[in-house]
């Protein structure tokens, strides 16, 4: 609790994914991948977590990229937040992702932290799990013996828990390429700039030519043991015309799906639930405005 | 005299010049020299095992596993310190404190066992192998409960949790005026526990030389001389064999006045081992165990006539001091200068009562003007006055203007006994009102309110009291609160000046140089300022409580004037004239009537060593121990405008104007820097920062993951202005300024937020003003929005 010096560990810096997978297979629960280190190193310094073996993947070439291919936006696991922040593709076509990165920590953390690390760490307060749920993203996962694709909805299991086996790693994040009339917004309530969310709402929305809601993704962060996909609110909205009443109702349904707990000496569960509603409403308002719909 | 402020440096850079800070170059280049930058040959590292419990008996300490870890040199417990009389040491307040416990721990995070190892990693590895068996005892964390009969007793050496009872003022007269009053307003305020969160955590390196018997300690101390004396008295090491060096210090804010167990144990270990021992607290250790600020439970009452004339003030306080009374007040003032609480107002009578309590929390109400309690005082009066204005339906600015001590009443004797040196409170408030466009804002607020929008305007017109102090009133452990300055001019006209103070970011190397330059006409570049080495600097009480310019700054001026007196004699000798006929103008001496034939101060300096006049000693230096005749009373008026988001409860500070008056200004950029820094810290106090303890004594807010200090993003833009009302008794007409904004601004923020919500029936909200607190209130009042 007071220490800032990690316990001893063995350090490996493999040069390829295969080499990494071999090491993971060998050490299993006794090893941890080191990506941006912006969560792992802190836990190690505080000695809340003292893995015996550290596998640093930063020396592996080809794990950092952003490209549209085969109907997906593909992001390499080692891609830094700042790569997304300064990508024209992300800024112009993936507003939800873009905004969530802009509201992630501070420039120093963004220069180092990785997309793969963010989803694998799965801190209930992390920005990207809810974003991935709203986008219906998928993760390409490899182990020494096989490769599989896990859907976001199946990936985030609990606080700091994912569907990954101890010998697996995420190599790629896949977000379906968005339709033309798509928009999105990320609303995050923080105690202070750069802090983890008190509550966050991620909204991805596509409308048809007549202004009806065609595709909707809503997910909420920091209001449960892991990010929550507001699927009931999504269903409620499909095919409806977006107006204030409808969006308010959907925001309420989304809020009802959350299960926040009160923070000691901090925000109450009641407040968080109410904020889930307000932030979802505001996220829709901002997102829809970008495609010319005012509510 | 009133000093003029000039934009461009010209001439020799005396007072009033906006010159850049001389010290900044080394900081900007990363060449500062902090305690942790210092490495000595053979140095070893100290780490502590700390208590997970707030209150527990120590049943056993097992060090066997740790001892055998390679690289571990020594393990030190309270029992060992007890043998050399160091398990307990005196505090600056006449109480005592544990260095390492022998029988029980009294707060979570307390140092329990020290480990010395070859490097820090090993030290912490060993610390995690030490097994301490505790028997948990019931803790008390609420000072009100601590004062009840049934409370557990915090201290093993006391049978009560009562630290002190202190009162000031005329109770009868106050009670009488309260009976006669048309209106009485009363309100409770809790001023939360804070940590200053300086950039550099505390630490020390102790280096004992077994041959000479000299103990040198590099220490993050704001008051190295006092620490040296206390160390000598406690350890019986002769005082001339102790040298304390405070190198560059990364912020102190009072938190580095305290004497920490780490300093003592590192010294003991170095003497024992004959090797230099370094101890540097980690951030989490520092946040959880070093001196806090505030934790003041205030109940205030103000009595007034219907027309708004304030009659009397009554305040009762319960102050939480944690396990040891470790404040650093002048010894006669258990509640510091809290009796400044009548503030800027002409109040006929007042009575204050403060009761201090021990709890199972870390000690040391020092930081942020905390020992002196001026911040708490200003907050109480400025909140009460605002509530009074709202109750009476008067404008808060007008109520203040009506009750200010008028300029012609200075020097003004306050109801609680202080003699305010100078002030013009209305001038500062009016300037702030003009600058911010006060009446237009009030109109805007009215219109917004009709539309259901929440906007508030808050004023705080504070009076500070700084520059302790007159030696007959103020002492620290018996040492009078004078301050020192020694100036030496070398034969070639270059200057080195040394002080008993110790800057931690305040810019003394520039400010003091400007003072000396102002009087002696020597360029600032030619003046080196040194502080913080007890072997070379004259004895002083140190830098805290905004006292350096009022005291050491004055000492510098007096020393410079002493030098000038001698310089005149030498100049007369060089110009072959009588001393009475010598005219002095910044840096030049000439005979009346012939200004073209002059001698410079540099000519005089050379002559002082090469050609002194007959009967006059060689050399050109002076030393002064300045005893201020009074405190100085800086003041100011701050106005804050906020907008509240009805959906989330978030508050945005839209505008903030600060008009400060600290008398004559020595360096305007340094003054503005101090004010902006202090405003930003108080913004943190008002909106973000707090340390809380649950009933079991577990801390919340003990790391930067939880303790939110403001970043540039949410910090408002500060708009600054000044009025100048010189101090009549300070040799330069200057007053202290460091903490003015810390003292003045919290009430402005809270007043603004309450002003925005008053019409909904809100009277007060305790800091920090978190959005969820505001939202809860809006909800109760039916004013939340779901959009
Ligand atoms: C001051 C500060 C503020 C922050 N604020 C925010 C915030 O507001 N929002 C937010 O979302 N985050 C925040 N973070 C956390 C930050 O985003 C981290 O970067 C992130 O949580 C972890 O990513 P990383 O690349 O740093 O991973 P690491 O810390 O290196 O690893 C984290 C975990 O993921 C595992 N891992 C990493 N990569 C892989 C992979 N490819 N396959 C399998 N396992 C992997 C590691 O083994 C480890 O268990 C903050 C961090 C700091 C220091």
mmCIF file of C-alpha atoms in Angstrom, chain B residues 337-344 372-375 377-378 381 414 416 418 420 463-465 633:
data_model
loop_
_atom_site.group_PDB
_atom_site.id
_atom_site.type_symbol
_atom_site.label_atom_id
_atom_site.label_comp_id
_atom_site.label_asym_id
_atom_site.label_seq_id
_atom_site.Cartn_x
_atom_site.Cartn_y
_atom_site.Cartn_z
ATOM 1 C CA UNK B 337 -3.914 33.279 14.971
ATOM 2 C CA UNK B 338 -7.505 32.114 14.656
ATOM 3 C CA UNK B 339 -8.479 35.278 16.499
ATOM 4 C CA UNK B 340 -8.023 37.155 13.209
ATOM 5 C CA UNK B 341 -11.545 35.829 12.566
ATOM 6 C CA UNK B 342 -13.176 39.255 12.858
ATOM 7 C CA UNK B 343 -11.614 39.732 9.425
ATOM 8 C CA UNK B 344 -12.044 42.966 7.537
ATOM 9 C CA UNK B 372 -1.789 29.671 12.242
ATOM 10 C CA UNK B 373 -5.451 28.899 11.435
ATOM 11 C CA UNK B 374 -5.891 32.104 9.448
ATOM 12 C CA UNK B 375 -7.422 30.243 6.521
ATOM 13 C CA UNK B 377 -10.724 32.092 10.323
ATOM 14 C CA UNK B 378 -11.138 33.878 6.995
ATOM 15 C CA UNK B 381 -16.105 35.044 8.722
ATOM 16 C CA UNK B 414 -9.591 44.510 16.586
ATOM 17 C CA UNK B 416 -9.790 40.161 19.576
ATOM 18 C CA UNK B 418 -4.740 42.553 16.964
ATOM 19 C CA UNK B 420 -3.989 45.963 12.004
ATOM 20 C CA UNK B 463 -7.641 40.085 5.889
ATOM 21 C CA UNK B 464 -4.426 38.174 6.445
ATOM 22 C CA UNK B 465 -2.000 38.384 9.341
ATOM 23 C CA UNK B 633 -1.930 42.613 7.439
#
